[in-house]
Amino acid sequence: MTGDHQTLALVLFGVFVAITLGITTYVSRNRHGSAEEFYAGGRLFSPMENGFAIAGDYMSAASFLGISGLIALYGYDGLLYSVGFLVAWLVVLFLVAELVRNCGRFTLADVIAARMRERPVRIAAGTSSVTVSVLYLVAQMVGAGSLVALLLGETSEAARTWAVIGVGALMVIYVSLGGMRATTWIQIVKAVLLMGGAIALTVLVLMRFHGDFDQLLRTAADRSGHGSDFLAPGLKYGGDWTARLDFISLGLALVLGTAGLPHILSRFYTVPTARAARRSVVWSIGLIGSFYLMTIVLGFGAAAIVGSDAVRGSNAAGNTAVPLLALDLGGGADSTGGTVLFAVVAAVAFATILAVVAGITLASSASVAHDLYASLRRGNKQRSEVTVARVAAAGIGVVAIGLGLLARDLNVAFLVGLAFAVAASANLPVLLYSLFWREFTTRGAVWSVYGGLLPALVLVVLSPVVSGSPDSLFPGVDFQYFPLDNPGLVSIPLGFLAGWFGTVTSADRADEAKHAETEVRSLTGAGAV
């Protein structure tokens, strides 16, 4: 990349970072230190504001960089991510949003603990939430490394390392100083920027082909190197039965995982009522649905205009397809238009990463402080709990940086698929059982969480993702015993099965009074915080 690219993009990076740090500083001067303020922003956001923030939280580097890259490399099979991420919101809208808002205060564990023994349930749910959050953070770190390496024209380890460290440091600052209120406004600003950037690129791609989407697809197929196979199922997931099962596993993880993501669930507590929570989801579905339709155009546009080989040559996982597309649409590497458009898209993608990591870090630090720390410490000391959350944000940032450097060569959308699989395996079963099963017990809740979490993690470790293939994290060793890249097909049913088995073998009976109270509260909002 030329010096003009670097200078302009770095200036835009700096402007966005300055604006977001200004928001964080302003909010930190106008807040009090209560848990409700830090975790939920005082529950003062409107449905529209929260809808934009949810969209900003959800439209991550995996969406903007990873999905478009997968479509550019694998065509039809890459569409699974766009469809899966969008359909998942129907589960959230109809099964989760209002009920979670009515039953909880700040975290997933609040919903489960409403009718169970608090300590074991909070420890289990807190552990699961932190694990899912760290996996999700790793994907954003990988995206940051790929983006900054492309910007600087560097393929060295040092460039990626410092990019990941810089993002990690910024996310800790956002969360520690500003809490939920600053994080929400950062996400709103980012959602507006991302939608604007995606709309501009989509219009330019369609203009290049005079609005003829059929011509766009034919050109993409011709330049992909795969011909008509590029537009048919099976290029990535259709070679044999293992690949087909992996396809099903990934689809299950994407559709069911969203309802178990801690940073998405925590957003429902930032509005005053359950009705506002549902309206927030409606706003977010409109924004997210529009965005994922545009990623389809961007992915095929990158294949048609840049070429699949060029995308793969820049980044083997396809994470740089959209910035390269912007460069070409603007007029090429040596043109002013190409320089400006590339820099804008790179800055928007960087803004995307910063906003999403802030939301995830806040959710995971809340789980550490509100669930793990509070369950081990006697008494109600909200101020010290908030202090623990700030310290936890730094610790989680360090862990995410380390894992992000380790997984730097994997596709970010693929990494998010793993996080979704763990969320769907460990969090979704216990959440649905707690809300809808009258006989559910504390043992069933604990077994459900660990019965989904541990198999999911073990299966990932034993999968081709970690060892046994040239694209693995550790290509030089082979302890691959599980054939699928995504564990969801096995671990999600195990989570539901463990919850059922733990309940039917439990000596304790479910508390009928607490269940009745939870049911009334979840459906009517009576007594909700």
XYZ file of C-alpha atoms in Angstrom:
529
model
C 0.000 0.000 0.000
C 1.169 3.530 -0.737
C 2.104 6.169 1.784
C -1.124 8.054 0.971
C -3.176 5.025 2.007
C -1.334 4.742 5.254
C -1.469 8.425 6.116
C -5.148 8.952 5.324
C -6.330 5.747 6.953
C -4.247 6.396 10.054
C -5.711 9.910 10.267
C -9.240 8.482 10.047
C -8.327 5.845 12.653
C -7.090 8.623 14.881
C -10.252 10.706 14.408
C -12.526 7.816 15.355
C -10.381 6.847 18.349
C -10.329 10.486 19.498
C -14.126 10.788 19.188
C -14.762 7.559 21.084
C -12.253 8.415 23.782
C -13.956 11.814 24.073
C -17.336 10.076 24.543
C -15.815 7.778 27.147
C -14.186 10.646 29.037
C -17.371 12.726 29.008
C -19.501 9.841 30.249
C -16.992 8.919 32.959
C -17.245 12.471 34.353
C -21.058 12.371 34.438
C -21.774 9.073 36.122
C -21.974 7.619 39.592
C -20.360 4.348 40.559
C -23.428 2.139 40.922
C -23.654 -1.304 39.360
C -26.803 -0.300 37.440
C -24.960 2.607 35.822
C -21.838 0.573 34.954
C -23.595 -2.587 33.706
C -26.813 -1.176 32.205
C -26.234 2.542 31.558
C -28.944 3.453 34.049
C -31.564 1.702 31.812
C -32.155 5.037 30.092
C -31.798 4.177 26.392
C -34.721 4.322 23.986
C -35.652 1.311 21.814
C -34.209 3.009 18.715
C -30.934 3.865 20.444
C -30.670 0.366 21.859
C -31.602 -1.167 18.496
C -28.725 0.697 16.829
C -26.418 -0.353 19.685
C -27.465 -4.022 19.359
C -26.804 -3.827 15.629
C -23.451 -2.212 16.362
C -22.669 -4.988 18.821
C -23.698 -7.746 16.422
C -22.275 -6.474 13.112
C -18.734 -7.379 13.994
C -15.483 -7.842 12.114
C -16.785 -11.319 11.332
C -19.695 -9.776 9.478
C -17.936 -7.001 7.610
C -14.615 -8.709 6.870
C -15.083 -12.434 7.418
C -18.423 -13.178 5.727
C -17.614 -11.118 2.642
C -14.246 -12.881 2.465
C -15.827 -16.325 2.701
C -18.308 -15.496 -0.064
C -15.450 -14.161 -2.198
C -13.546 -17.430 -1.724
C -16.327 -20.040 -1.592
C -19.350 -18.414 -3.222
C -22.650 -20.041 -2.309
C -21.293 -21.851 0.756
C -20.189 -18.536 2.252
C -23.845 -17.412 2.211
C -24.558 -19.742 5.138
C -23.031 -17.231 7.523
C -25.209 -14.339 6.310
C -28.384 -16.428 6.472
C -27.516 -18.044 9.809
C -26.644 -14.794 11.572
C -29.903 -13.188 10.395
C -32.302 -16.079 11.072
C -30.881 -16.310 14.600
C -32.678 -13.075 15.483
C -36.053 -14.752 15.153
C -35.097 -16.981 18.088
C -34.051 -13.916 20.060
C -37.209 -11.985 19.211
C -39.784 -14.690 19.918
C -38.174 -16.672 22.758
C -35.718 -14.528 24.642
C -35.833 -10.717 24.497
C -38.827 -9.770 26.683
C -38.485 -12.711 29.075
C -34.805 -12.037 29.755
C -35.467 -8.334 30.321
C -38.205 -9.116 32.851
C -36.345 -11.839 34.776
C -32.799 -10.510 35.050
C -30.849 -7.462 36.123
C -27.453 -7.449 34.395
C -26.343 -10.932 33.228
C -27.535 -14.325 31.978
C -26.983 -15.807 35.437
C -29.607 -13.448 36.897
C -32.316 -15.164 34.831
C -31.266 -18.662 35.887
C -30.656 -17.786 39.538
C -34.166 -16.348 39.898
C -35.505 -19.827 40.753
C -32.325 -21.799 41.673
C -29.667 -21.872 44.378
C -27.633 -18.864 43.410
C -24.019 -19.774 44.111
C -23.491 -22.898 41.935
C -25.646 -21.501 39.137
C -23.835 -18.155 39.047
C -20.404 -19.814 39.021
C -21.411 -22.103 36.142
C -23.130 -19.402 34.070
C -20.369 -16.877 34.765
C -17.683 -19.329 33.655
C -19.573 -20.088 30.457
C -20.213 -16.420 29.683
C -16.553 -15.499 30.085
C -15.495 -18.415 27.854
C -17.898 -17.427 25.067
C -16.857 -13.784 25.332
C -13.145 -14.569 25.093
C -13.700 -16.757 22.012
C -15.675 -13.928 20.399
C -12.979 -11.418 21.312
C -10.321 -13.544 19.630
C -12.143 -13.189 16.302
C -12.129 -9.396 16.592
C -8.426 -9.383 17.467
C -7.621 -11.488 14.410
C -9.620 -9.063 12.250
C -7.705 -6.115 13.697
C -4.375 -7.758 12.941
C -5.313 -8.559 9.332
C -6.701 -5.072 8.711
C -3.748 -3.111 10.080
C -1.249 -5.431 8.389
C -2.978 -4.736 5.046
C -3.069 -1.009 5.732
C 0.624 -0.761 6.524
C 1.634 -3.130 3.746
C 3.257 -5.269 6.385
C 3.079 -9.016 6.670
C 5.499 -9.101 9.592
C 4.474 -10.562 12.925
C 5.371 -7.287 14.621
C 2.737 -5.297 12.672
C -0.057 -7.699 13.593
C 1.138 -8.026 17.163
C 1.079 -4.287 17.809
C -2.310 -3.940 16.109
C -3.818 -6.578 18.392
C -2.198 -5.085 21.486
C -3.463 -1.609 20.549
C -7.054 -2.781 20.132
C -6.844 -4.671 23.430
C -5.586 -1.585 25.280
C -8.326 0.638 23.830
C -11.111 -1.780 24.723
C -9.920 -1.924 28.338
C -9.933 1.887 28.499
C -13.472 2.142 27.056
C -14.918 -0.371 29.503
C -12.984 0.666 32.597
C -13.762 4.359 32.276
C -17.136 4.551 30.565
C -19.038 1.377 31.364
C -22.244 0.569 29.481
C -23.228 4.138 28.663
C -20.004 4.965 26.811
C -19.945 1.534 25.177
C -23.497 2.007 23.899
C -22.797 5.374 22.295
C -19.634 4.016 20.694
C -21.704 1.184 19.224
C -24.351 3.597 17.918
C -21.715 5.735 16.183
C -20.097 2.620 14.757
C -23.431 1.214 13.487
C -24.141 4.438 11.593
C -20.636 4.464 10.073
C -20.776 0.780 9.126
C -24.207 1.031 7.488
C -23.082 4.116 5.579
C -19.901 2.418 4.370
C -21.702 -0.786 3.379
C -24.411 1.137 1.471
C -21.790 3.172 -0.420
C -19.794 0.077 -1.437
C -22.934 -1.857 -2.415
C -24.122 0.979 -4.661
C -20.671 1.223 -6.305
C -20.547 -2.540 -6.943
C -24.010 -2.547 -8.509
C -23.146 0.537 -10.585
C -20.062 -1.272 -11.912
C -22.411 -3.928 -13.326
C -25.155 -1.418 -14.280
C -27.517 -2.897 -11.688
C -27.380 -6.350 -13.300
C -26.968 -8.733 -10.368
C -27.004 -11.718 -12.696
C -23.990 -10.320 -14.547
C -22.271 -9.772 -11.194
C -22.743 -13.446 -10.268
C -21.552 -14.688 -13.677
C -18.426 -12.545 -13.495
C -17.729 -13.696 -9.944
C -18.012 -17.324 -11.030
C -15.687 -16.731 -13.988
C -13.009 -15.027 -11.867
C -13.276 -17.449 -8.938
C -11.432 -20.254 -10.720
C -14.299 -22.645 -9.969
C -16.740 -21.757 -12.743
C -20.394 -22.604 -12.148
C -19.467 -24.603 -9.022
C -18.871 -21.247 -7.324
C -22.619 -20.535 -7.403
C -23.696 -24.030 -6.284
C -23.611 -25.695 -2.848
C -20.639 -27.861 -1.982
C -17.494 -25.875 -2.732
C -16.532 -25.730 0.947
C -19.044 -28.022 2.664
C -20.003 -30.591 0.041
C -16.996 -32.797 -0.612
C -18.063 -35.712 1.566
C -20.370 -36.554 4.465
C -17.955 -35.023 6.968
C -18.145 -31.679 5.171
C -21.940 -31.886 4.957
C -22.250 -32.619 8.669
C -19.920 -29.698 9.345
C -22.323 -27.544 7.319
C -25.268 -28.646 9.464
C -23.227 -28.155 12.641
C -22.285 -24.623 11.683
C -25.878 -23.783 10.743
C -27.178 -24.965 14.119
C -24.501 -22.974 15.936
C -25.261 -19.756 14.055
C -29.052 -19.970 14.371
C -29.125 -20.983 18.052
C -25.997 -19.228 19.318
C -27.148 -15.602 19.206
C -29.719 -16.143 21.977
C -26.887 -17.326 24.252
C -24.358 -14.548 23.594
C -23.694 -12.660 26.859
C -23.027 -9.281 25.220
C -26.313 -9.459 23.274
C -28.375 -10.533 26.310
C -26.898 -7.729 28.425
C -28.186 -5.146 25.945
C -31.805 -5.945 26.907
C -31.138 -4.514 30.383
C -30.270 -1.033 29.076
C -33.918 -0.177 28.277
C -36.599 0.595 30.882
C -39.184 -2.085 29.993
C -39.663 -5.452 28.304
C -41.733 -3.807 25.573
C -38.793 -1.532 24.848
C -36.543 -4.610 24.689
C -38.763 -6.191 22.035
C -38.910 -2.956 20.037
C -35.116 -2.772 20.266
C -34.882 -6.188 18.625
C -37.238 -5.098 15.836
C -35.028 -2.073 15.140
C -31.911 -4.239 15.175
C -33.422 -6.857 12.840
C -34.137 -4.166 10.248
C -30.585 -2.848 10.405
C -28.908 -6.249 10.583
C -31.063 -7.744 7.826
C -30.204 -4.883 5.484
C -26.536 -5.199 6.306
C -26.320 -8.945 5.666
C -28.035 -8.519 2.302
C -25.287 -6.056 1.446
C -22.515 -8.452 2.518
C -23.763 -10.826 -0.192
C -23.238 -8.127 -2.832
C -19.845 -7.213 -1.352
C -18.646 -10.821 -1.235
C -19.584 -11.617 -4.837
C -18.392 -8.142 -5.820
C -14.946 -8.877 -4.375
C -14.809 -12.140 -6.335
C -15.918 -10.424 -9.558
C -13.855 -7.238 -9.339
C -10.775 -8.158 -7.288
C -10.743 -11.875 -8.063
C -10.682 -14.803 -5.632
C -6.975 -15.433 -6.213
C -6.055 -11.846 -5.363
C -8.188 -11.991 -2.209
C -6.556 -15.243 -1.165
C -3.120 -13.856 -1.981
C -3.635 -10.879 0.325
C -5.009 -12.956 3.195
C -5.457 -16.716 2.972
C -8.630 -16.597 5.082
C -10.226 -13.832 2.992
C -10.355 -11.248 5.791
C -9.166 -8.382 3.524
C -11.668 -8.838 0.660
C -13.737 -5.713 1.440
C -10.813 -3.260 1.788
C -9.340 -4.579 -1.477
C -12.742 -4.182 -3.141
C -12.939 -0.565 -1.934
C -9.477 0.109 -3.329
C -10.480 -1.161 -6.775
C -13.885 0.565 -6.785
C -12.247 3.898 -6.026
C -9.990 3.667 -9.078
C -7.092 1.458 -8.047
C -4.047 1.612 -5.809
C -2.525 4.716 -7.420
C -5.675 6.817 -7.624
C -6.940 9.438 -5.194
C -10.400 7.864 -5.161
C -8.994 4.428 -4.394
C -6.856 5.837 -1.601
C -9.770 7.705 -0.016
C -12.280 4.833 -0.292
C -9.792 2.272 0.989
C -8.917 4.486 3.948
C -12.572 5.118 4.800
C -13.447 1.408 4.658
C -10.384 0.466 6.698
C -11.291 3.070 9.330
C -14.927 1.873 9.444
C -13.746 -1.732 9.854
C -11.395 -0.651 12.626
C -14.259 1.245 14.290
C -16.326 -1.932 14.011
C -13.687 -3.938 15.838
C -13.231 -1.372 18.615
C -16.970 -1.056 19.283
C -17.603 -4.795 19.340
C -14.665 -5.625 21.608
C -15.848 -2.958 24.038
C -19.301 -4.546 24.277
C -17.971 -8.063 24.679
C -15.388 -7.029 27.259
C -18.055 -5.240 29.293
C -20.304 -8.322 29.264
C -17.507 -10.676 30.268
C -16.182 -8.394 33.011
C -19.761 -8.100 34.328
C -19.956 -11.890 34.503
C -16.681 -12.040 36.422
C -17.724 -9.382 38.929
C -21.498 -9.826 39.216
C -21.576 -13.639 39.011
C -18.223 -15.163 39.968
C -16.942 -12.554 42.427
C -20.326 -11.753 43.980
C -21.145 -15.440 44.496
C -17.893 -15.993 46.384
C -18.046 -12.807 48.452
C -20.635 -12.329 51.161
C -22.635 -9.145 51.366
C -23.897 -6.665 48.804
C -21.029 -4.322 47.943
C -21.914 -2.866 44.579
C -19.120 -0.325 44.499
C -16.426 -2.953 45.081
C -18.159 -5.154 42.491
C -17.769 -2.410 39.883
C -14.085 -2.107 40.814
C -13.656 -5.843 40.260
C -15.363 -5.501 36.873
C -12.851 -2.862 35.803
C -9.925 -5.032 36.876
C -11.495 -8.038 35.152
C -11.720 -6.063 31.904
C -7.933 -5.685 31.931
C -7.388 -9.380 32.648
C -9.787 -10.476 29.913
C -8.086 -8.084 27.510
C -4.711 -9.722 28.152
C -6.135 -13.221 27.562
C -7.898 -12.138 24.353
C -4.709 -10.511 23.039
C -2.714 -13.692 23.625
C -5.268 -15.955 21.950
C -5.740 -13.467 19.103
C -2.049 -13.637 18.298
C -2.174 -17.440 18.367
C -5.177 -17.655 15.979
C -4.098 -14.836 13.633
C -4.279 -16.933 10.432
C -7.899 -18.150 10.824
C -10.963 -16.568 9.211
C -12.767 -14.264 11.638
C -16.256 -15.463 10.655
C -15.141 -19.031 11.267
C -13.823 -18.103 14.723
C -17.132 -16.446 15.576
C -18.872 -19.665 14.479
C -16.962 -21.465 17.233
C -18.055 -18.866 19.797
C -21.669 -19.284 18.666
C -21.376 -23.076 19.024
C -20.200 -22.744 22.635
C -22.967 -20.206 23.399
C -25.627 -22.467 21.881
C -24.266 -25.498 23.777
C -23.756 -24.002 27.239
C -26.013 -20.947 27.549
C -29.086 -21.536 25.414
C -30.225 -24.879 26.953
C -30.070 -23.614 30.533
C -31.778 -20.359 29.545
C -34.710 -22.073 27.804
C -35.086 -24.694 30.538
C -35.121 -21.983 33.228
C -37.779 -19.978 31.412
C -40.074 -22.789 30.251
C -39.564 -26.038 32.224
C -41.454 -26.158 35.520
C -39.484 -29.131 36.940
C -35.991 -27.731 36.210
C -33.622 -27.905 39.210
C -30.333 -26.414 40.322
C -28.456 -29.603 39.479
C -30.031 -29.618 36.038
C -28.924 -26.002 35.499
C -25.313 -26.661 36.503
C -25.123 -29.886 34.492
C -26.673 -28.177 31.468
C -24.019 -25.458 31.431
C -21.017 -27.729 31.949
C -22.563 -30.514 29.843
C -22.564 -28.180 26.858
C -19.460 -26.107 27.610
C -16.925 -28.855 28.266
C -17.788 -31.078 25.269
C -17.757 -28.046 22.973
C -14.282 -27.004 24.127
C -12.898 -30.541 24.109
C -14.253 -31.213 20.614
C -12.686 -27.987 19.316
C -9.316 -29.017 20.773
C -9.610 -32.448 19.114
C -10.823 -30.999 15.776
C -8.915 -30.080 12.583
C -9.005 -26.457 13.773
C -6.248 -27.110 16.325
C -4.111 -29.870 14.775
C -3.775 -32.367 11.961
C -3.977 -30.144 8.876
C -1.863 -27.422 7.207
C -4.419 -24.751 8.206
C -4.532 -25.748 11.895
C -3.315 -23.656 14.809
C -0.582 -26.256 15.357
C 0.072 -27.790 11.911
C 3.163 -29.653 13.081
C 1.286 -32.000 15.438
C -1.727 -34.256 15.084
C -4.139 -35.053 17.901
C -7.227 -34.696 15.718
C -9.883 -37.239 16.706
C -13.065 -35.255 15.956
C -13.623 -34.709 12.208
C -15.822 -31.575 12.265
C -14.519 -28.001 12.450
C -17.585 -26.837 14.381
C -18.724 -28.882 17.429
C -22.351 -27.644 17.506
C -23.959 -30.761 16.025
C -22.732 -32.823 18.993
C -22.314 -30.317 21.843
C -25.695 -28.528 21.512
C -27.771 -31.728 22.011
C -25.404 -32.706 24.857
C -26.174 -29.416 26.637
C -29.925 -30.062 26.476
C -29.470 -33.729 27.408
C -27.256 -32.931 30.413
C -29.828 -30.440 31.733
C -32.620 -32.992 31.412
C -30.589 -35.810 32.987
C -29.383 -33.638 35.856
C -32.953 -32.649 36.621
C -34.553 -36.113 36.520
C -31.782 -37.600 38.706
C -31.780 -34.731 41.214
C -32.886 -35.443 44.755
C -34.085 -31.852 45.092
C -37.491 -30.864 43.797
C -38.073 -27.710 41.808
C -39.430 -24.816 43.873
C -43.008 -24.419 42.580
C -43.475 -21.017 44.166
C -40.311 -19.597 42.624
C -41.218 -21.011 39.233
C -44.681 -19.458 39.416
C -43.159 -16.138 40.444
C -40.619 -16.304 37.594
C -43.297 -17.238 35.086
C -45.550 -14.332 36.043
C -42.626 -11.938 36.107
C -41.257 -13.061 32.730
C -44.621 -12.843 30.972
C -46.042 -9.697 32.570
C -43.045 -7.736 33.832
C -44.521 -7.534 37.345
C -41.669 -6.999 39.781
C -39.059 -6.535 37.027
C -36.133 -4.276 37.870
